[in-house]
Amino acid sequence: MKFFADTSDIEDIKKLNEAGMLDGVTTNPSIIAKSGRDFIPLIEEICDIVDGPVSAEVASTDYETMSKEGAKLAAIADNVAVKVPLTPAGLRVCKELSDKGTMVNVTLCFSPGQALLAAKAGAAFISPFVGRLDDICQDGLQLISDVLRIYENYEYFDTQVLVASVRNPLHIIDSAKMGAHVVTCPPKVIHQLYNHPLTDKGLAGFVEDWKKTGQSIL
Ligand code: G3P
């Protein structure tokens, strides 16, 4: 399973990258607005740090403007994945960019039917939003299961399921059990995977007992 960080925070991205736990980054207009930084230079900086795909989302909703924005974003770096919304215009841009060899991440996916359309449009990634479905008492992980099941029936579909809107470590674990290709989540959720009280307790015991030996390995 690949881990993408759903953030534009440079320090968080560097920390995960140094830990060897970062396979890519996703951003969206809300994340960019929160950063307070200029969009293009920020994506350039992230692409310099991260070898894997970096999702940069178009800002418009009409085909003509999204097509121009997508071409401009794709030109930033080879590892840019242009993000487009799951709309008729967005999927038309997806097909156009994918046919040219550009990675496209189709976002704001909330149904299996939408995911089927994205695969047919040649998307490199589909982003089903688990957390936002959970937020309205719908089963977000069921969508992941449905999309994976549909995609497995068609070997010519090359679209990777990129689980998005992840709220907690269980979203990651349950998605991994289903075989989802990628999760994108806030860095803190990835860090939460490390934590277990018995690990802490056990390590403290090892340290304490090793001290009693009076020995040093170095
Ligand atoms: O960036 C796409 C998605 O992960 C955002 O999810 O619901 O946390 O805004 P959310």
Short mmCIF file of C-alpha atoms in Angstrom, two decimals, residues 58-66 69 85 87-90 93:
data_model
loop_
_atom_site.label_atom_id
_atom_site.label_comp_id
_atom_site.label_asym_id
_atom_site.label_seq_id
_atom_site.Cartn_x
_atom_site.Cartn_y
_atom_site.Cartn_z
CA VAL A 58 -7.56 22.54 -11.19
CA ALA A 59 -9.57 25.45 -9.82
CA SER A 60 -12.20 25.96 -12.52
CA THR A 61 -15.22 23.81 -13.37
CA ASP A 62 -15.71 24.39 -17.11
CA TYR A 63 -13.99 22.14 -19.65
CA GLU A 64 -12.07 24.84 -21.54
CA THR A 65 -10.51 26.46 -18.48
CA MET A 66 -9.84 23.17 -16.67
CA GLU A 69 -5.20 24.76 -16.07
CA PRO A 85 -13.45 16.82 -10.15
CA THR A 87 -17.97 15.84 -13.37
CA PRO A 88 -18.64 15.41 -17.13
CA ALA A 89 -16.23 18.28 -17.86
CA GLY A 90 -13.67 16.96 -15.38
CA VAL A 93 -10.23 16.73 -19.24
#
